[in-house]
Amino acid sequence: MRSIIFFDIDGTLVTEDERAIIPQSTMEAIALTRKKGNLTFINSGRTAFNISSKVKKLGFDGYICGCGTYIEYSGNVLLSHTVEKDECRRIAELMRKCWVTPVYEHRDGYFFDDKTPATEGFKEFMEVFVDAGIDVNGRVEDENFGFDKFVIWTNPDSDMELFRREIEKDFSIIDRGGGFYENVPLGYSKATGISVILDKLGISIENAYAIGDSTNDLPMLQAVPNSIAMGGSEHIYHYVSYVTTPIEENGIYNALKHFELI
């Protein structure tokens, strides 16, 4: 029986720094497990347009993006959820009132709001995008403004009481630390994406594996019996069944070898 492996990107497949390195051992491990007949999937908070070509070149059978709001298998889109346009506009106005810094993430691009504060975290985010050649011209005023999920940075003047009271009605709020929050429509997560794929392919949960390194990976790590934390991500160790070595110490290769997936 073939197995299926779900990979986070940042801090798992790619180093989470300006180098954005994919270790050679990671490339080899993915090629070997696919040669063995196992399936490999990306399962990321990134929306579909923001999966880099160098990640795609590793070889994947499908993609779960935007924390389960977009699912693709073998080139076919199985699910794509975008928040209704009127609701997108309402939330954009609310974020201005909350005085937080949002980035609105759509499967086809990002949208920004010049009428909100520019925090240091946001500035660093923009620098990374500009350096990567990603289009940063989208604005909430655009006619095609819409999003599948969104993130915010807070500052000392942010009204987080208002933010939580309103956003928790329709979104899961994921605290990523350092005043950075990821907001995903209720009913969607990395775990729901896994469920859709397992049902579609008829693969038993016992043959499903997930590898991640951060708190937004917890839904997928807790959705499968074979959960793997990257070395160095101590904050999620007690949620997983196995801890591998750090990403640059052959973490992916050692994890797949431990579970006899290569």
mmCIF file of C-alpha atoms in Angstrom:
data_model
loop_
_atom_site.group_PDB
_atom_site.id
_atom_site.type_symbol
_atom_site.label_atom_id
_atom_site.label_comp_id
_atom_site.label_asym_id
_atom_site.label_seq_id
_atom_site.Cartn_x
_atom_site.Cartn_y
_atom_site.Cartn_z
ATOM 1 C CA MET A 1 0.000 0.000 0.000
ATOM 2 C CA ARG A 2 1.454 3.350 -1.027
ATOM 3 C CA SER A 3 1.832 6.134 1.499
ATOM 4 C CA ILE A 4 1.190 9.849 1.201
ATOM 5 C CA ILE A 5 3.361 12.574 2.714
ATOM 6 C CA PHE A 6 2.293 16.175 3.347
ATOM 7 C CA PHE A 7 5.062 18.792 3.568
ATOM 8 C CA ASP A 8 5.007 22.310 4.924
ATOM 9 C CA ILE A 9 7.312 24.688 3.009
ATOM 10 C CA ASP A 10 8.924 27.379 5.156
ATOM 11 C CA GLY A 11 11.224 25.893 7.772
ATOM 12 C CA THR A 12 10.502 22.377 6.515
ATOM 13 C CA LEU A 13 11.463 22.124 2.842
ATOM 14 C CA VAL A 14 13.103 25.547 2.580
ATOM 15 C CA THR A 15 15.192 27.333 5.202
ATOM 16 C CA GLU A 16 13.203 30.141 6.777
ATOM 17 C CA ASP A 17 15.707 32.907 6.168
ATOM 18 C CA GLU A 18 16.917 35.098 3.327
ATOM 19 C CA ARG A 19 18.945 32.205 1.884
ATOM 20 C CA ALA A 20 15.832 30.076 1.228
ATOM 21 C CA ILE A 21 17.945 26.943 0.815
ATOM 22 C CA ILE A 22 16.541 23.551 -0.125
ATOM 23 C CA PRO A 23 19.099 21.001 1.099
ATOM 24 C CA GLN A 24 20.357 18.478 -1.450
ATOM 25 C CA SER A 25 19.345 15.663 0.901
ATOM 26 C CA THR A 26 15.752 16.946 0.806
ATOM 27 C CA MET A 27 15.729 16.797 -2.980
ATOM 28 C CA GLU A 28 17.100 13.258 -2.894
ATOM 29 C CA ALA A 29 14.611 12.097 -0.261
ATOM 30 C CA ILE A 30 11.579 13.328 -2.197
ATOM 31 C CA ALA A 31 12.840 11.755 -5.416
ATOM 32 C CA LEU A 32 13.488 8.433 -3.651
ATOM 33 C CA THR A 33 10.098 8.222 -1.929
ATOM 34 C CA ARG A 34 8.290 9.024 -5.189
ATOM 35 C CA LYS A 35 10.337 6.367 -6.968
ATOM 36 C CA LYS A 36 9.107 3.942 -4.319
ATOM 37 C CA GLY A 37 5.525 4.775 -5.332
ATOM 38 C CA ASN A 38 4.604 7.132 -2.508
ATOM 39 C CA LEU A 39 2.692 10.362 -3.103
ATOM 40 C CA THR A 40 4.009 13.770 -2.065
ATOM 41 C CA PHE A 41 1.896 16.872 -1.404
ATOM 42 C CA ILE A 42 2.609 20.435 -0.399
ATOM 43 C CA ASN A 43 0.426 21.543 2.529
ATOM 44 C CA SER A 44 1.114 25.222 3.094
ATOM 45 C CA GLY A 45 -0.333 28.439 4.404
ATOM 46 C CA ARG A 46 0.938 30.072 1.223
ATOM 47 C CA THR A 47 -1.693 30.649 -1.428
ATOM 48 C CA ALA A 48 -1.274 28.934 -4.785
ATOM 49 C CA PHE A 49 0.503 31.728 -6.686
ATOM 50 C CA ASN A 50 3.208 31.901 -4.024
ATOM 51 C CA ILE A 51 4.572 28.366 -4.423
ATOM 52 C CA SER A 52 7.952 28.997 -6.002
ATOM 53 C CA SER A 53 9.161 27.172 -9.075
ATOM 54 C CA LYS A 54 12.122 25.736 -7.164
ATOM 55 C CA VAL A 55 9.713 24.109 -4.700
ATOM 56 C CA LYS A 56 7.541 22.748 -7.504
ATOM 57 C CA LYS A 57 10.618 21.288 -9.195
ATOM 58 C CA LEU A 58 11.101 18.963 -6.214
ATOM 59 C CA GLY A 59 8.184 16.944 -7.546
ATOM 60 C CA PHE A 60 4.723 16.901 -6.011
ATOM 61 C CA ASP A 61 1.519 15.113 -6.887
ATOM 62 C CA GLY A 62 -0.592 17.947 -5.568
ATOM 63 C CA TYR A 63 -0.921 21.080 -3.490
ATOM 64 C CA ILE A 64 -2.974 22.111 -0.493
ATOM 65 C CA CYS A 65 -2.584 25.891 -0.292
ATOM 66 C CA GLY A 66 -3.922 28.763 1.763
ATOM 67 C CA CYS A 67 -4.478 26.506 4.787
ATOM 68 C CA GLY A 68 -6.907 24.251 2.912
ATOM 69 C CA THR A 69 -8.719 26.930 0.897
ATOM 70 C CA TYR A 70 -7.222 25.604 -2.354
ATOM 71 C CA ILE A 71 -6.582 21.982 -3.304
ATOM 72 C CA GLU A 72 -5.012 20.688 -6.484
ATOM 73 C CA TYR A 73 -4.220 17.110 -7.509
ATOM 74 C CA SER A 74 -2.444 15.998 -10.665
ATOM 75 C CA GLY A 75 -2.997 19.414 -12.246
ATOM 76 C CA ASN A 76 -6.730 19.505 -11.497
ATOM 77 C CA VAL A 77 -8.297 21.963 -9.039
ATOM 78 C CA LEU A 78 -10.443 20.045 -6.538
ATOM 79 C CA LEU A 79 -11.383 22.993 -4.338
ATOM 80 C CA SER A 80 -10.951 26.769 -4.410
ATOM 81 C CA HIS A 81 -12.617 28.976 -1.803
ATOM 82 C CA THR A 82 -12.561 32.774 -1.872
ATOM 83 C CA VAL A 83 -14.370 34.950 0.655
ATOM 84 C CA GLU A 84 -17.429 36.701 -0.811
ATOM 85 C CA LYS A 85 -16.604 40.112 -2.270
ATOM 86 C CA ASP A 86 -18.879 42.137 0.039
ATOM 87 C CA GLU A 87 -17.362 40.391 3.038
ATOM 88 C CA CYS A 88 -13.853 41.149 1.756
ATOM 89 C CA ARG A 89 -14.736 44.835 1.589
ATOM 90 C CA ARG A 90 -16.277 44.777 5.076
ATOM 91 C CA ILE A 91 -13.188 43.140 6.566
ATOM 92 C CA ALA A 92 -10.869 45.624 4.862
ATOM 93 C CA GLU A 93 -12.782 48.491 6.482
ATOM 94 C CA LEU A 94 -12.716 46.669 9.827
ATOM 95 C CA MET A 95 -8.940 46.219 9.655
ATOM 96 C CA ARG A 96 -8.565 49.964 9.211
ATOM 97 C CA LYS A 97 -10.668 50.531 12.339
ATOM 98 C CA CYS A 98 -8.598 47.961 14.248
ATOM 99 C CA TRP A 99 -5.444 49.784 13.083
ATOM 100 C CA VAL A 100 -3.621 46.603 12.147
ATOM 101 C CA THR A 101 -1.510 45.914 9.058
ATOM 102 C CA PRO A 102 -3.182 43.372 6.768
ATOM 103 C CA VAL A 103 -2.029 41.451 3.737
ATOM 104 C CA TYR A 104 -4.897 39.844 1.850
ATOM 105 C CA GLU A 105 -3.990 36.554 0.187
ATOM 106 C CA HIS A 106 -5.771 35.279 -2.931
ATOM 107 C CA ARG A 107 -4.882 32.197 -4.949
ATOM 108 C CA ASP A 108 -3.756 34.506 -7.768
ATOM 109 C CA GLY A 109 -2.014 37.295 -5.854
ATOM 110 C CA TYR A 110 -1.761 39.585 -2.831
ATOM 111 C CA PHE A 111 -3.564 42.818 -1.972
ATOM 112 C CA PHE A 112 -2.285 45.572 0.318
ATOM 113 C CA ASP A 113 -3.816 48.567 2.081
ATOM 114 C CA ASP A 114 -1.919 51.874 2.102
ATOM 115 C CA LYS A 115 -4.353 53.278 4.680
ATOM 116 C CA THR A 116 -3.064 51.004 7.437
ATOM 117 C CA PRO A 117 0.210 51.345 9.392
ATOM 118 C CA ALA A 118 3.436 49.896 7.980
ATOM 119 C CA THR A 119 4.963 47.817 10.777
ATOM 120 C CA GLU A 120 8.536 46.528 10.705
ATOM 121 C CA GLY A 121 7.296 42.976 10.150
ATOM 122 C CA PHE A 122 5.260 44.127 7.176
ATOM 123 C CA LYS A 123 8.223 46.032 5.723
ATOM 124 C CA GLU A 124 10.417 42.930 5.952
ATOM 125 C CA PHE A 125 7.669 40.906 4.287
ATOM 126 C CA MET A 126 7.485 43.383 1.405
ATOM 127 C CA GLU A 127 11.248 43.385 0.942
ATOM 128 C CA VAL A 128 11.237 39.606 0.558
ATOM 129 C CA PHE A 129 8.480 39.810 -2.037
ATOM 130 C CA VAL A 130 10.149 42.564 -4.010
ATOM 131 C CA ASP A 131 13.455 40.676 -4.013
ATOM 132 C CA ALA A 132 11.620 37.578 -5.254
ATOM 133 C CA GLY A 133 10.044 39.519 -8.109
ATOM 134 C CA ILE A 134 6.496 39.018 -6.811
ATOM 135 C CA ASP A 135 3.894 41.574 -7.882
ATOM 136 C CA VAL A 136 3.105 43.885 -4.950
ATOM 137 C CA ASN A 137 0.856 46.327 -6.820
ATOM 138 C CA GLY A 138 -2.495 44.903 -5.720
ATOM 139 C CA ARG A 139 -4.562 47.222 -3.493
ATOM 140 C CA VAL A 140 -7.872 46.921 -1.673
ATOM 141 C CA GLU A 141 -9.262 49.638 -3.945
ATOM 142 C CA ASP A 142 -8.784 47.417 -7.008
ATOM 143 C CA GLU A 143 -11.948 46.189 -8.708
ATOM 144 C CA ASN A 144 -10.786 42.577 -8.440
ATOM 145 C CA PHE A 145 -9.915 42.801 -4.724
ATOM 146 C CA GLY A 146 -10.672 39.551 -2.910
ATOM 147 C CA PHE A 147 -8.974 37.037 -0.678
ATOM 148 C CA ASP A 148 -8.972 33.430 0.461
ATOM 149 C CA LYS A 149 -7.304 34.208 3.812
ATOM 150 C CA PHE A 150 -5.397 37.100 5.336
ATOM 151 C CA VAL A 151 -2.645 37.908 7.796
ATOM 152 C CA ILE A 152 -2.078 40.899 10.058
ATOM 153 C CA TRP A 153 0.694 42.535 12.033
ATOM 154 C CA THR A 154 -0.225 44.413 15.197
ATOM 155 C CA ASN A 155 1.250 47.509 16.819
ATOM 156 C CA PRO A 156 0.817 49.143 20.266
ATOM 157 C CA ASP A 157 -2.231 51.105 19.023
ATOM 158 C CA SER A 158 -4.065 48.125 17.485
ATOM 159 C CA ASP A 159 -7.575 47.414 18.799
ATOM 160 C CA MET A 160 -7.230 43.659 19.257
ATOM 161 C CA GLU A 161 -10.410 43.414 21.307
ATOM 162 C CA LEU A 162 -12.437 44.626 18.326
ATOM 163 C CA PHE A 163 -10.389 42.470 15.977
ATOM 164 C CA ARG A 164 -10.967 39.268 17.926
ATOM 165 C CA ARG A 165 -14.626 39.965 18.610
ATOM 166 C CA GLU A 166 -15.440 40.430 14.935
ATOM 167 C CA ILE A 167 -13.011 38.092 13.183
ATOM 168 C CA GLU A 168 -13.575 35.064 15.433
ATOM 169 C CA LYS A 169 -17.146 34.902 14.126
ATOM 170 C CA ASP A 170 -15.987 33.668 10.731
ATOM 171 C CA PHE A 171 -12.254 32.932 10.912
ATOM 172 C CA SER A 172 -9.786 30.832 12.835
ATOM 173 C CA ILE A 173 -7.131 33.154 14.249
ATOM 174 C CA ILE A 174 -3.670 31.570 14.378
ATOM 175 C CA ASP A 175 -1.146 33.359 16.581
ATOM 176 C CA ARG A 176 2.208 33.022 14.797
ATOM 177 C CA GLY A 177 4.039 35.007 17.487
ATOM 178 C CA GLY A 178 5.600 38.461 17.496
ATOM 179 C CA GLY A 179 2.282 40.212 16.854
ATOM 180 C CA PHE A 180 1.699 38.287 13.615
ATOM 181 C CA TYR A 181 -1.653 36.527 13.062
ATOM 182 C CA GLU A 182 -2.909 34.278 10.276
ATOM 183 C CA ASN A 183 -6.672 34.257 9.665
ATOM 184 C CA VAL A 184 -8.371 31.376 7.861
ATOM 185 C CA PRO A 185 -12.113 30.986 7.103
ATOM 186 C CA LEU A 186 -13.839 28.627 9.521
ATOM 187 C CA GLY A 187 -14.135 25.118 8.112
ATOM 188 C CA TYR A 188 -10.809 25.283 6.278
ATOM 189 C CA SER A 189 -7.392 24.191 7.527
ATOM 190 C CA LYS A 190 -4.395 22.104 6.623
ATOM 191 C CA ALA A 191 -6.292 19.210 8.223
ATOM 192 C CA THR A 192 -9.428 19.581 6.079
ATOM 193 C CA GLY A 193 -7.186 19.593 3.014
ATOM 194 C CA ILE A 194 -5.713 16.261 4.054
ATOM 195 C CA SER A 195 -9.194 14.800 4.550
ATOM 196 C CA VAL A 196 -10.250 15.818 1.035
ATOM 197 C CA ILE A 197 -7.166 14.234 -0.529
ATOM 198 C CA LEU A 198 -7.378 10.980 1.436
ATOM 199 C CA ASP A 199 -11.048 10.600 0.477
ATOM 200 C CA LYS A 200 -10.309 11.425 -3.162
ATOM 201 C CA LEU A 201 -7.478 8.906 -3.445
ATOM 202 C CA GLY A 202 -8.866 6.242 -1.126
ATOM 203 C CA ILE A 203 -5.746 6.207 1.040
ATOM 204 C CA SER A 204 -5.991 5.060 4.651
ATOM 205 C CA ILE A 205 -5.144 7.561 7.387
ATOM 206 C CA GLU A 206 -2.639 5.016 8.711
ATOM 207 C CA ASN A 207 -0.577 5.595 5.578
ATOM 208 C CA ALA A 208 -0.581 9.385 5.872
ATOM 209 C CA TYR A 209 2.412 11.391 7.093
ATOM 210 C CA ALA A 210 2.806 15.106 7.782
ATOM 211 C CA ILE A 211 5.973 17.140 8.351
ATOM 212 C CA GLY A 212 6.058 20.685 9.718
ATOM 213 C CA ASP A 213 7.763 23.146 12.005
ATOM 214 C CA SER A 214 5.324 25.785 13.250
ATOM 215 C CA THR A 215 2.019 26.378 15.029
ATOM 216 C CA ASN A 216 0.051 26.758 11.811
ATOM 217 C CA ASP A 217 1.126 23.184 10.987
ATOM 218 C CA LEU A 218 -0.614 21.786 14.078
ATOM 219 C CA PRO A 219 -3.948 21.050 12.325
ATOM 220 C CA MET A 220 -2.211 18.804 9.778
ATOM 221 C CA LEU A 221 0.167 17.278 12.331
ATOM 222 C CA GLN A 222 -2.726 16.365 14.609
ATOM 223 C CA ALA A 223 -4.784 15.018 11.689
ATOM 224 C CA VAL A 224 -2.480 12.070 10.963
ATOM 225 C CA PRO A 225 -1.002 9.313 13.152
ATOM 226 C CA ASN A 226 2.469 9.775 11.650
ATOM 227 C CA SER A 227 3.378 13.368 12.508
ATOM 228 C CA ILE A 228 6.900 14.743 12.249
ATOM 229 C CA ALA A 229 8.421 17.928 13.682
ATOM 230 C CA MET A 230 11.564 19.419 12.200
ATOM 231 C CA GLY A 231 14.497 19.608 14.591
ATOM 232 C CA GLY A 232 14.668 22.981 16.308
ATOM 233 C CA SER A 233 10.907 23.526 16.460
ATOM 234 C CA GLU A 234 10.652 22.678 20.161
ATOM 235 C CA HIS A 235 7.306 24.460 20.562
ATOM 236 C CA ILE A 236 5.532 21.666 18.653
ATOM 237 C CA TYR A 237 7.510 18.632 19.833
ATOM 238 C CA HIS A 238 4.861 17.395 22.257
ATOM 239 C CA TYR A 239 2.225 17.359 19.494
ATOM 240 C CA VAL A 240 4.028 14.921 17.185
ATOM 241 C CA SER A 241 4.975 11.262 17.055
ATOM 242 C CA TYR A 242 8.535 11.830 15.822
ATOM 243 C CA VAL A 243 11.146 14.610 15.879
ATOM 244 C CA THR A 244 13.697 14.612 13.087
ATOM 245 C CA THR A 245 16.949 16.548 12.778
ATOM 246 C CA PRO A 246 17.018 20.231 11.694
ATOM 247 C CA ILE A 247 16.371 21.098 8.070
ATOM 248 C CA GLU A 248 20.063 21.597 7.220
ATOM 249 C CA GLU A 249 21.061 18.412 9.039
ATOM 250 C CA ASN A 250 19.198 16.149 6.597
ATOM 251 C CA GLY A 251 15.917 16.554 8.472
ATOM 252 C CA ILE A 252 13.592 15.452 5.670
ATOM 253 C CA TYR A 253 15.844 12.601 4.553
ATOM 254 C CA ASN A 254 16.200 11.258 8.095
ATOM 255 C CA ALA A 255 12.454 11.477 8.728
ATOM 256 C CA LEU A 256 11.529 9.535 5.595
ATOM 257 C CA LYS A 257 14.245 6.995 6.311
ATOM 258 C CA HIS A 258 12.989 6.511 9.887
ATOM 259 C CA PHE A 259 9.495 5.666 8.618
ATOM 260 C CA GLU A 260 10.898 3.449 5.836
ATOM 261 C CA LEU A 261 9.477 5.728 3.170
ATOM 262 C CA ILE A 262 12.794 5.647 1.329
#
